[in-house]
Coordinates of C-alpha atoms in Angstrom, one line a residue:
X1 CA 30.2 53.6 50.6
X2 CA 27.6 56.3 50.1
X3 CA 26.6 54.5 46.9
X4 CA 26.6 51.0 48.8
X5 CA 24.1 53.0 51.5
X6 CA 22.0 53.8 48.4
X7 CA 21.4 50.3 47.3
X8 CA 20.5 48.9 50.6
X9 CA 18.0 51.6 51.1
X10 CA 16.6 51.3 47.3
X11 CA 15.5 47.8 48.0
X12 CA 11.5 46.8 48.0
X13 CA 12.6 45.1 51.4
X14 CA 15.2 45.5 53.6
X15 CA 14.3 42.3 56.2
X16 CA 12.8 38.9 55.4
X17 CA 11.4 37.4 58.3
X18 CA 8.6 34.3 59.2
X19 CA 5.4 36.0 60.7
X20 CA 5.7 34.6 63.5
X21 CA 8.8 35.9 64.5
X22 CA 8.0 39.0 63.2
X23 CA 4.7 38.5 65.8
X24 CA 7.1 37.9 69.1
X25 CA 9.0 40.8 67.8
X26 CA 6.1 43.3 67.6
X27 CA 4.9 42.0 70.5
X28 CA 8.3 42.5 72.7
X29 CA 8.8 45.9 71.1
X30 CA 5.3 47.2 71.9
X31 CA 5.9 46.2 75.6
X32 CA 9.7 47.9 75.6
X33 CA 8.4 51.0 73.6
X34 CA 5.3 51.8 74.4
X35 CA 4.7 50.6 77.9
X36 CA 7.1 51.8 80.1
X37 CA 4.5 54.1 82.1
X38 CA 2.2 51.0 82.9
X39 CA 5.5 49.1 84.5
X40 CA 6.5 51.6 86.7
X41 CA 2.5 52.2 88.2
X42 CA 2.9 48.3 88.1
X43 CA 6.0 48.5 90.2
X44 CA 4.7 50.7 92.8
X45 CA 2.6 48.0 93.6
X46 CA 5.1 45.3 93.8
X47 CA 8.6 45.9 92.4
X48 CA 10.3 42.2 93.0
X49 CA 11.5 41.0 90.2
X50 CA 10.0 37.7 90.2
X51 CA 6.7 39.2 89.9
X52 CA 7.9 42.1 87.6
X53 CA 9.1 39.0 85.2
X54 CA 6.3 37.4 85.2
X55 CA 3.9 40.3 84.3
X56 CA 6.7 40.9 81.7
X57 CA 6.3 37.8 80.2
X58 CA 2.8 37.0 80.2
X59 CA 1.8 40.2 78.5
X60 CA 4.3 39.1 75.9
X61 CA 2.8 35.9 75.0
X62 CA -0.4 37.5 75.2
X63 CA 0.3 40.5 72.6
X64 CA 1.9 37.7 70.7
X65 CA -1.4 35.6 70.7
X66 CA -3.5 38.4 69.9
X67 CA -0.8 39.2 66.5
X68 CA -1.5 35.9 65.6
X69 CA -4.9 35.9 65.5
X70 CA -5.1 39.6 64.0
X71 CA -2.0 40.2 61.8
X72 CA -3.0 38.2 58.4
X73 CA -2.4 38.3 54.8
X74 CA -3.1 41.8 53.4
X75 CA -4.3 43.2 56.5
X76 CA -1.1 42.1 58.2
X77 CA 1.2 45.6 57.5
X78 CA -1.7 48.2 57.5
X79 CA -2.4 47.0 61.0
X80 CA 0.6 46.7 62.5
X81 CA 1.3 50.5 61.4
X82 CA -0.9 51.7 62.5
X83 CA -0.9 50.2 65.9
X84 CA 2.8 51.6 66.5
X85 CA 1.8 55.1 65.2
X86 CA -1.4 55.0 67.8
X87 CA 0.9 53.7 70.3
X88 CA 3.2 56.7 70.0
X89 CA 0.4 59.1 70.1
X90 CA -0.8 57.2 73.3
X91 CA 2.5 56.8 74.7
X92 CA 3.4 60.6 74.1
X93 CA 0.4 61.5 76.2
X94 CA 1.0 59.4 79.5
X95 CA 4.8 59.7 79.4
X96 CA 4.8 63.2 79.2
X97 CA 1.6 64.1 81.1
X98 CA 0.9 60.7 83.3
X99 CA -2.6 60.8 81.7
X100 CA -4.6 57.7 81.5
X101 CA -6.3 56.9 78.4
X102 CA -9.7 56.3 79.3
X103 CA -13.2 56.7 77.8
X104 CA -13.4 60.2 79.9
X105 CA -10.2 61.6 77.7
X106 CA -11.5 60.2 74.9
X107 CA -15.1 62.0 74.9
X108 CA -12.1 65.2 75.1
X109 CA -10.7 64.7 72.2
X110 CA -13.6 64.6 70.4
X111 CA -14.2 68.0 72.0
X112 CA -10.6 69.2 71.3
X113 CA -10.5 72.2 68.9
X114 CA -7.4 73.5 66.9
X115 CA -6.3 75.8 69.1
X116 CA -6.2 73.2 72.2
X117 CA -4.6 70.7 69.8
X118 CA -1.6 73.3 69.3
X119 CA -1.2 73.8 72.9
X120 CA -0.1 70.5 73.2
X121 CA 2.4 70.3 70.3
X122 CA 5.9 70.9 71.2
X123 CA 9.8 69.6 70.1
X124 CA 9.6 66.0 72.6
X125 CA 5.8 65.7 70.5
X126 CA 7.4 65.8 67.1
X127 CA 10.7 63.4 68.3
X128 CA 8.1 60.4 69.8
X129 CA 6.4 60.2 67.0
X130 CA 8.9 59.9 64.5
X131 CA 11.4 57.8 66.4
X132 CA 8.6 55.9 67.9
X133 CA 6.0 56.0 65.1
X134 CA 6.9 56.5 61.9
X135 CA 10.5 54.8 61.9
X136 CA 8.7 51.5 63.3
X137 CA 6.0 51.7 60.5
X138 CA 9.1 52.7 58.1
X139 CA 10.8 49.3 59.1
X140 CA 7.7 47.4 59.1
X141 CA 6.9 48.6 55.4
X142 CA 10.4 48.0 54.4
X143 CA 10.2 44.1 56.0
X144 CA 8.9 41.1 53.8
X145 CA 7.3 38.6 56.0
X146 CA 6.3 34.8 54.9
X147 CA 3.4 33.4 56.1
X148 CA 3.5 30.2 57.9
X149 CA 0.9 27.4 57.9
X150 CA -2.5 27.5 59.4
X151 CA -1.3 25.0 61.4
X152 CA 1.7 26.0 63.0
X153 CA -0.1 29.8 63.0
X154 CA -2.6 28.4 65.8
X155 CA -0.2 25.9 67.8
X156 CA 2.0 29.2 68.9
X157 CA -1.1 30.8 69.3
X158 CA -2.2 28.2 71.7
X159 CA 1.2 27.3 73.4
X160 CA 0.8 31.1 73.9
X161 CA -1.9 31.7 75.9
X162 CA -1.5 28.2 77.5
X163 CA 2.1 29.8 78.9
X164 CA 0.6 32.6 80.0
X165 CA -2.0 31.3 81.5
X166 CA 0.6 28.8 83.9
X167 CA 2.0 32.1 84.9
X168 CA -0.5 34.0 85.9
X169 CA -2.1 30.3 87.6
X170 CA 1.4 29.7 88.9
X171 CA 1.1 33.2 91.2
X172 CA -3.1 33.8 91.2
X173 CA -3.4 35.0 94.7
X174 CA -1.0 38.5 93.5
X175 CA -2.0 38.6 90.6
X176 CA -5.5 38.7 92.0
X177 CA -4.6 41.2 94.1
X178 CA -2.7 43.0 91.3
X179 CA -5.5 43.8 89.2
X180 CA -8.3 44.4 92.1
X181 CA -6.0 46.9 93.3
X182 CA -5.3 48.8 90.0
X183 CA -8.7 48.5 88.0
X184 CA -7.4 51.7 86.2
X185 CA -3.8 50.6 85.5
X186 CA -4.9 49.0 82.3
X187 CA -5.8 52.1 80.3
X188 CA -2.0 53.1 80.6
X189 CA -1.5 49.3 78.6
X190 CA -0.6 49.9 75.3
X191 CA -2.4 49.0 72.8
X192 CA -5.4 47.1 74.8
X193 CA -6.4 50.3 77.3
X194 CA -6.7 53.3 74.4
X195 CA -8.4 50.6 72.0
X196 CA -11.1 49.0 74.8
X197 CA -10.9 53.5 75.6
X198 CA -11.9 53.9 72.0
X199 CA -14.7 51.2 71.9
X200 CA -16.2 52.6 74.8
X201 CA -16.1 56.0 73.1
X202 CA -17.8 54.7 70.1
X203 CA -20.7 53.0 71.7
X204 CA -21.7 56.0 73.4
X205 CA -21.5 58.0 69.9
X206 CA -23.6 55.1 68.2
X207 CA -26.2 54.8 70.8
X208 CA -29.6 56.3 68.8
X209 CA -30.4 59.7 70.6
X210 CA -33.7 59.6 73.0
X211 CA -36.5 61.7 72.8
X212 CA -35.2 64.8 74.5
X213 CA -36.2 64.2 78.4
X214 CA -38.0 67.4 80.1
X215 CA -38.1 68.0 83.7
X216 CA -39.1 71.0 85.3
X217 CA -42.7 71.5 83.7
X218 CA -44.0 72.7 86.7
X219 CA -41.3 75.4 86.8
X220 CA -42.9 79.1 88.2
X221 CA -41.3 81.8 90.3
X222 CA -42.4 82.8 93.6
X223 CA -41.6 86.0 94.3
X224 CA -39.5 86.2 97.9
X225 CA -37.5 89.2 98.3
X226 CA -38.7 92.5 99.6
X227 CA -37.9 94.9 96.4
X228 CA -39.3 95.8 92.8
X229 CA -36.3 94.8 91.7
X230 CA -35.6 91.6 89.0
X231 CA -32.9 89.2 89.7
X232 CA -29.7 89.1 87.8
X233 CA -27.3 86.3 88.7
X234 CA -24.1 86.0 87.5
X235 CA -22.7 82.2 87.6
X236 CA -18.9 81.9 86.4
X237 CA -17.7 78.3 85.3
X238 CA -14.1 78.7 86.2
X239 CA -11.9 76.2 84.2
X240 CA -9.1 74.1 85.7
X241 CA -8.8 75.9 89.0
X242 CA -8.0 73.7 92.4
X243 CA -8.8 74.8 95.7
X244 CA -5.1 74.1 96.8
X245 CA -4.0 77.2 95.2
X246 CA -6.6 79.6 96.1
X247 CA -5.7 81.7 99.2
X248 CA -9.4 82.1 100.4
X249 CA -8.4 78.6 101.1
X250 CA -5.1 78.8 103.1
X251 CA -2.8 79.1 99.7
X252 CA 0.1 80.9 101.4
X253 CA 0.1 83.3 97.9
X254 CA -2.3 85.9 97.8
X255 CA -3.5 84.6 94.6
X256 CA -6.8 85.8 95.4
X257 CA -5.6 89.4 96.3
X258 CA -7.8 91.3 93.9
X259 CA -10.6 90.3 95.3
X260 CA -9.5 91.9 98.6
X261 CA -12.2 95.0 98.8
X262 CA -15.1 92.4 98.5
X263 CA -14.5 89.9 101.0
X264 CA -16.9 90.9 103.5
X265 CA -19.3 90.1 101.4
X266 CA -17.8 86.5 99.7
X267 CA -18.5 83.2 101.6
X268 CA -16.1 80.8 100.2
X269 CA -17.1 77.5 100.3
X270 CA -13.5 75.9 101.4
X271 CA -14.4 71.8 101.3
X272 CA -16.1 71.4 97.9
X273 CA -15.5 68.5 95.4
X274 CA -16.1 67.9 91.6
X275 CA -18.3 65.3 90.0
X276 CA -15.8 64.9 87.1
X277 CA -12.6 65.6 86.5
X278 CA -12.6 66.9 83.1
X279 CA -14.7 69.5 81.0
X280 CA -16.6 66.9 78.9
X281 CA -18.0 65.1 82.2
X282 CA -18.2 68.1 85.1
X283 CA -19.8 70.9 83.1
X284 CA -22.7 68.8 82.3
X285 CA -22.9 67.2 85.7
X286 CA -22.4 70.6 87.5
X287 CA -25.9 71.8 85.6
X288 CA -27.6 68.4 85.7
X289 CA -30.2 67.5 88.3
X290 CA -28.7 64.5 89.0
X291 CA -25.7 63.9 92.0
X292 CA -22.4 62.5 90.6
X293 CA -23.1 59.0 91.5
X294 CA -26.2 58.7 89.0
X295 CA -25.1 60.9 86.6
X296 CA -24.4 59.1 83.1
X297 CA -21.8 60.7 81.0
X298 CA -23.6 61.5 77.7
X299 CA -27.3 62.2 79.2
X300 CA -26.7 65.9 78.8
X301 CA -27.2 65.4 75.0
X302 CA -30.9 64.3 75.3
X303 CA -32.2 65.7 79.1
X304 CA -32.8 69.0 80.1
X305 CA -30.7 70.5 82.8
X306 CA -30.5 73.9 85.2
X307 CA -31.0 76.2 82.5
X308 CA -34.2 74.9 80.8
X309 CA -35.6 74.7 84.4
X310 CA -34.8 78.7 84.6
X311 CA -36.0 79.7 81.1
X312 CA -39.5 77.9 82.6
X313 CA -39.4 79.6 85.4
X314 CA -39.4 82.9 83.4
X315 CA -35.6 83.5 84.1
X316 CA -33.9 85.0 80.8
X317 CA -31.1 82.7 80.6
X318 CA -27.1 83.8 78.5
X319 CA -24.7 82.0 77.4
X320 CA -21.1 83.8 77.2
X321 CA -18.5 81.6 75.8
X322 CA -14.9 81.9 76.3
X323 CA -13.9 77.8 76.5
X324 CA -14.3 75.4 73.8
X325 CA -18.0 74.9 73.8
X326 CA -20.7 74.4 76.5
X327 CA -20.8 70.9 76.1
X328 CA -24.5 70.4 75.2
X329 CA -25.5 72.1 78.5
X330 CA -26.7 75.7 76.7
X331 CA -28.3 73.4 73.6
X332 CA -31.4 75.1 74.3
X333 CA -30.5 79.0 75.3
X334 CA -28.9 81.6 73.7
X335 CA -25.3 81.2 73.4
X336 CA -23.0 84.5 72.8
X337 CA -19.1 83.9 71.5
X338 CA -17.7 87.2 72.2
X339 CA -14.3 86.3 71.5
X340 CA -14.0 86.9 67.2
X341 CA -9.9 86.3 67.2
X342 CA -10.4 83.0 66.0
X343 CA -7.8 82.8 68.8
X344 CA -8.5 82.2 72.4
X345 CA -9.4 85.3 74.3
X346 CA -8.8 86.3 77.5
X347 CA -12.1 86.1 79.6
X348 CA -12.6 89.7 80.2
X349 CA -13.7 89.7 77.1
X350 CA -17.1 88.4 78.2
X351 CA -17.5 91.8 79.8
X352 CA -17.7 93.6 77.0
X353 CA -21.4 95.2 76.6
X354 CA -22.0 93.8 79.7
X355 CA -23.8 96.9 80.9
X356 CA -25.3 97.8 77.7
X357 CA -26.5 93.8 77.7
X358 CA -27.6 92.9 80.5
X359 CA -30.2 96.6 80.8
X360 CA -31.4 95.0 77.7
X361 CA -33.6 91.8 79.3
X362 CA -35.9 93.7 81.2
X363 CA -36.7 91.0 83.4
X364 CA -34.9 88.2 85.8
X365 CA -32.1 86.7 84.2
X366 CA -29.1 84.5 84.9
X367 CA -25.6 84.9 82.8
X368 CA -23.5 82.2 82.9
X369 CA -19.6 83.2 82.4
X370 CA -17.8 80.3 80.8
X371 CA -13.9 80.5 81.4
X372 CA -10.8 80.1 79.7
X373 CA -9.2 80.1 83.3
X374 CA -6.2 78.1 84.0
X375 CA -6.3 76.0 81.2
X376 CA -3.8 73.8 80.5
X377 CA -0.8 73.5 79.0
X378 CA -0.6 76.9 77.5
X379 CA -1.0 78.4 81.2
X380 CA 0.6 81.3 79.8
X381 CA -1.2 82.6 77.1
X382 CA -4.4 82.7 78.9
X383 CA -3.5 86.2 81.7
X384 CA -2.4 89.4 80.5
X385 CA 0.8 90.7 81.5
X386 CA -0.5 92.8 84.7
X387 CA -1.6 89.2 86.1
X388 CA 2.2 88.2 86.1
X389 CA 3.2 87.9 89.8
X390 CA 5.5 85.1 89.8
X391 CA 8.3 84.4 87.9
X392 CA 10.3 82.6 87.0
X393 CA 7.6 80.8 84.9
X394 CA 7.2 77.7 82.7
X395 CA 6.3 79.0 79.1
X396 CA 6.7 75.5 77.3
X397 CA 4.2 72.6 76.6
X398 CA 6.8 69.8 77.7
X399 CA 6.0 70.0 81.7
X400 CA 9.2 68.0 82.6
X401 CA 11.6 70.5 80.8
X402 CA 10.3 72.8 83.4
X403 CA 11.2 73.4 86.9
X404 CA 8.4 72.7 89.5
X405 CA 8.6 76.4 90.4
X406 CA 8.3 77.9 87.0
X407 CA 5.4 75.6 86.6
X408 CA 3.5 76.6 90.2
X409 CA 4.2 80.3 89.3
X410 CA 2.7 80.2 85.8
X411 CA -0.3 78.4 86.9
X412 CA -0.6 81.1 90.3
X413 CA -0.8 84.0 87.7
X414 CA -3.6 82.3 85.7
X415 CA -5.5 81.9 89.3
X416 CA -4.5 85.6 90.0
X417 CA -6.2 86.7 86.6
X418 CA -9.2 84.8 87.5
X419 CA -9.6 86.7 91.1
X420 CA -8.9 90.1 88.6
X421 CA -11.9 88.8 86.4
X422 CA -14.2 87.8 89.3
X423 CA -13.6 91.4 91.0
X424 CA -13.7 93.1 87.6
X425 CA -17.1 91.0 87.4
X426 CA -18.3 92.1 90.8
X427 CA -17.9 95.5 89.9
X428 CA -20.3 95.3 86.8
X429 CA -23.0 94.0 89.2
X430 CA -22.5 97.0 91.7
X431 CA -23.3 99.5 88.5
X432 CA -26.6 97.5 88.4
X433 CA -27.2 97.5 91.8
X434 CA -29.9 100.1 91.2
X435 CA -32.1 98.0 88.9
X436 CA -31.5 94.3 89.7
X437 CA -30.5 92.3 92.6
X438 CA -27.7 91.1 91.6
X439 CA -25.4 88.3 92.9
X440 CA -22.3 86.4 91.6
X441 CA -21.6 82.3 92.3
X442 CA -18.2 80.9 91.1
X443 CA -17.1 77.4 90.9
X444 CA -14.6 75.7 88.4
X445 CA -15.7 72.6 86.7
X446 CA -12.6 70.3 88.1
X447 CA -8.8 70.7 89.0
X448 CA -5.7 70.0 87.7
X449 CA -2.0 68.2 88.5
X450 CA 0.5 70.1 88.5
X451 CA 3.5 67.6 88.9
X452 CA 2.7 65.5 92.1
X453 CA 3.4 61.6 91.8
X454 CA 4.7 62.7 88.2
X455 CA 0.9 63.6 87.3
X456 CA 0.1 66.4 85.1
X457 CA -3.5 68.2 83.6
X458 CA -6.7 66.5 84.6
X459 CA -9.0 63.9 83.4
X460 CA -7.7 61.0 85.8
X461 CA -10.4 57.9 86.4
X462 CA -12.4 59.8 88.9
X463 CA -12.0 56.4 91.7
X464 CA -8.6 57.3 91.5
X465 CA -7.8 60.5 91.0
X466 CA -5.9 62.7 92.7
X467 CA -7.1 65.4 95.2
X468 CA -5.7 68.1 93.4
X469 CA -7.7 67.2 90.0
X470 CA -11.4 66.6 92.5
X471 CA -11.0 69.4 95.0
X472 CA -12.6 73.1 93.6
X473 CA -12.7 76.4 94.3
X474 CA -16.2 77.7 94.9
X475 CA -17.4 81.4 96.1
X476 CA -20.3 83.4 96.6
X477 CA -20.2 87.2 96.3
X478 CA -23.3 88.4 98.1
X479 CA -24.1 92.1 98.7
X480 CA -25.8 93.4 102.6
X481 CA -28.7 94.8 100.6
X482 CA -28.9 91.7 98.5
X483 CA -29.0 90.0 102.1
X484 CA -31.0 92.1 103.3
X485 CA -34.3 92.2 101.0
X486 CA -33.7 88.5 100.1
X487 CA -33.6 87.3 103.6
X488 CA -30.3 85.6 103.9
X489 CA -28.1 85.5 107.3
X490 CA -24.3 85.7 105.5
X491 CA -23.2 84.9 109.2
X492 CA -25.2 81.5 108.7
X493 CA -23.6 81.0 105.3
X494 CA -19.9 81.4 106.7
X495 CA -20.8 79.1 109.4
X496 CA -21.9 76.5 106.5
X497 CA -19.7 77.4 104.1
X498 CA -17.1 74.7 106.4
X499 CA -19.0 71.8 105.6
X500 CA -18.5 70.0 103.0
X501 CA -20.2 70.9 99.4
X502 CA -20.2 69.4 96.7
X503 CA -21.1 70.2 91.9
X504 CA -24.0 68.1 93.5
X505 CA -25.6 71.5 95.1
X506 CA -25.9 73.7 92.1
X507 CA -28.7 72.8 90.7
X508 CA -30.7 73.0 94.1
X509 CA -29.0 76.2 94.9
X510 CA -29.7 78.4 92.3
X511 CA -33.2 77.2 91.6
X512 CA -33.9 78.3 95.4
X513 CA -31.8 81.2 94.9
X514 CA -33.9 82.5 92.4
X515 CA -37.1 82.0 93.5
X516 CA -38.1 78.7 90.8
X517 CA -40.5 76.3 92.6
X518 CA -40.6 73.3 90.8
X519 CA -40.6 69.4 92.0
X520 CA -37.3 68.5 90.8
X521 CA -36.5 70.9 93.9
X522 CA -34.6 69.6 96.6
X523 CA -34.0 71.7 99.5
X524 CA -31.6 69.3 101.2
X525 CA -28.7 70.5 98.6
X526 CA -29.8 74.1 98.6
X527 CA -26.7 76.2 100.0
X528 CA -29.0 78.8 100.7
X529 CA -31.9 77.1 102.4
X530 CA -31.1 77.1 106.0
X531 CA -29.7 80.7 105.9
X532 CA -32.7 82.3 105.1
X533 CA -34.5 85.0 108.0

């Protein structure tokens, strides 16, 4: 028997089948396999099963169409592997993490390093791509498949689409309403959403870079405050942090319990929303001069943002990086890596030297603080030990192997260890107090899932995102005599910290902050404006 088992396996080819066959096959077995997360966001819309058939079979045809027209002579195997092997990488993502493969998660891959990759490796990983990837592309290597005539090649190609087409024509009116209602449904469609994902990707890449687009020429500081002093302001991107876990904002944990001694003088901003929902699109929105809604994903590559605008105003502007880059937004300023590991750090580290660092500029200056936070999935690995406050907690990768409470608790210690590094922060800035005015802002670039409606991490289509991923945490720590010789009313700025706020006020905000008078100005979005004596 064990010799007979040989044999079978020794042959060139171990299936003979026409291609188009083997093209209704591959096209059934990439709906059964790979799309099992698109039916069931396609069933919450309408789960009867006449409609749930019909979707069924009209994709069918249609993958079937488009293997007709793209599986051909030498072309044929290399393709179809490595469809099935993308469509287990893209199928591993949104069954385990609900993630849709769009553009936006695309541009974060490309920013992905090693050490983020790792994070997201684990056991199910490893078992979806073999038993979903490489034994398809095994069997399909292993299959000998005769070509049919041209002829009867396009006739099923064309009694394909023409079935599908009296399908979807038979039932227009839902189906109509199908895809109006769930515009983003179709980047959870294997293979069509990651490949149109991918195309989109590449265009922005390809696109010749512009001349490099200044703003802020005018830039000059107009001195305000009443001391000698310069201006040091510290701004902290936080990283992966939601509101909905922050007890400043009504979190029933006291997640934000080392801050404690310094709430007199924070005004937390309890109603504020992100213009992206990932790293690649929010940290270069957050510093950009444009709102959300005329922001264009990719600009920050070739137009100057916040901190150009502050190095012209005669600012000294830093860099510290403890993340996976600055995405373009610090092109232009000096960027500090503090973390040599070759590992990820955890982000006190940016406060080493700070002292020693900061006595060095000699004039005003802002430091931007660039988090590892509460990263994601590895929460884990990014707070020390002293940050553990909750247990039990979720130390794996695979989210759904762990409890909804491990997974809340692990993710509250990494917002616990963020309140440690903010106060730890604060208390830097009160041994300067002496020589600058100093003054710390803190708001994370976008939020995260953390198991609702089945969603993990971030990066959702903004349009339909949830809450959790859009709504931020965002503070201000300002000290009485900072108040005091600048001019602001913190009364005024509790009573406006209620309203809502938005990334869109950042820019404004710091340049009136600081004292930059330039055009690109607008005092509308400045936090700060309408509080000042």
């Amino acid at each position: 028997m064990p010799g007979k088992l040989f044999q079978f396996f020794k042959k060139p080819f171990l299936f003979t089948i026409s291609d188009i066959k083997f093209n209704l096959l591959y096209g059934l077995l990439t709906l059964i396999l790979y799309n099992g997360v698109f039916f069931k966001h396609a069933a919450d819309f309408r789960s009867d099963i006449l409609f749930m058939s019909g979707l069924f079979v009209s994709l069918w045809l249609i993958l079937f169409a488009a293997c007709g027209i793209l599986f051909h002579g030498r072309l044929r195997k290399p393709l179809a592997i490595t469809l099935v092997i993308s469509n287990a990488l893209a199928f591993y993502f949104m069954f385990l993490y609900n993630a849709a493969l769009d553009k936006i998660m695309f541009l974060n891959v490309l920013r992905t390093d090693a050490a983020e990759v790792k994070d997201l490796l684990n056991p199910r990983f490893f078992l979806i791509f073999i038993g979903m990837g490489l034994l398809p592309a095994w069997l399909i290597a292993k299959t000998h498949i005769n070509s049919s005539s041209l002829k009867q090649q396009i006739m099923s190609v064309v009694s394909a689409l023409f079935l599908a087409s009296l399908i979807i024509l038979s039932n227009f009116s839902t189906t109509r309403q199908f895809l109006d209602s769930n515009r983003n449904l179709r980047y959870y469609l294997a293979p069509s959403g990651y490949i149109g994902s991918i195309i989109s990707v590449i265009k922005i890449k390809a696109k010749p870079r512009p001349e490099l687009i200044k703003i802020g020429e005018d830039a000059h500081t107009q001195k305000y405050w009443k001391n000698d002093k310069k201006n040091l302001i510290i701004f902290v991107v936080g990283e992966t942090a939601r509101a909905a876990n922050f007890s400043l904002r009504g979190y029933h944990r006291p997640t934000n319990e080392p801050l404690t001694p310094y709430l007199k003088d924070i005004i937390y901003y309890s109603d504020t929303t992100a213009c992206g929902t990932s790293t690649a699109v929010a940290v270069p929105c957050l510093f950009s001069k444009d709102s959300r809604t005329n922001f264009k994903t990719g600009s920050e590559v070739y137009t100057e943002n916040l901190l150009d605008v502050m190095e012209k105003g005669g600012y000294k502007v830093l860099w510290r990086e403890n993340n996976t880059g600055c995405q373009n937004v610090c092109d232009r300023v000096e960027l500090e890596d503090p973390c040599t590991t070759g590992k990820f750090c955890l982000d006190e580290v940016m406060l080493q030297n700070f002292d020693a660092r900061m006595q060095e500029f000699g004039k005003n200056a802002m430091i931007v603080l660039h988090q590892r936070g509460s990263h994601g999935p590895a929460y884990s690995e990014h707070y020390p030990k002293a940050a553990e406050r909750y247990t039990p907690i979720c130390e794996q990768k695979d989210f759904p192997s762990c409890s909804q409470e491990s997974l809340i608790n692990v993710y509250d210690n990494s917002i616990y260890y963020t309140s440690m590094f903010l106060a730890q922060t604060i208390e830097e800035l009160q041994k300067l107090s002496d020589k600058y005015n100093t003054v710390m802002i803190y708001i994370s670039d976008h939020g995260e899932s953390l198991g609702e409606n089945g969603m993990f991490l971030h990066a959702a289509p903004y349009d339909t995102a949830p809450k959790e991923q859009i709504d931020i945490p965002f503070l201000v720590w300002i000290s009485d005599s900072f108040a005091h010789d600048f001019g602001i009313d913190k009364a005024c700025l509790q009573k406006q910290a209620r309203k809502p706020h938005s990334q869109d006020n950042i820019f404004h905000s710091l340049l009136g902050l600081s004292g930059i008078k330039t055009s690109v100005y607008d005092k509308k979005l400045d936090i700060f404006a309408n509080c000042r004596k």
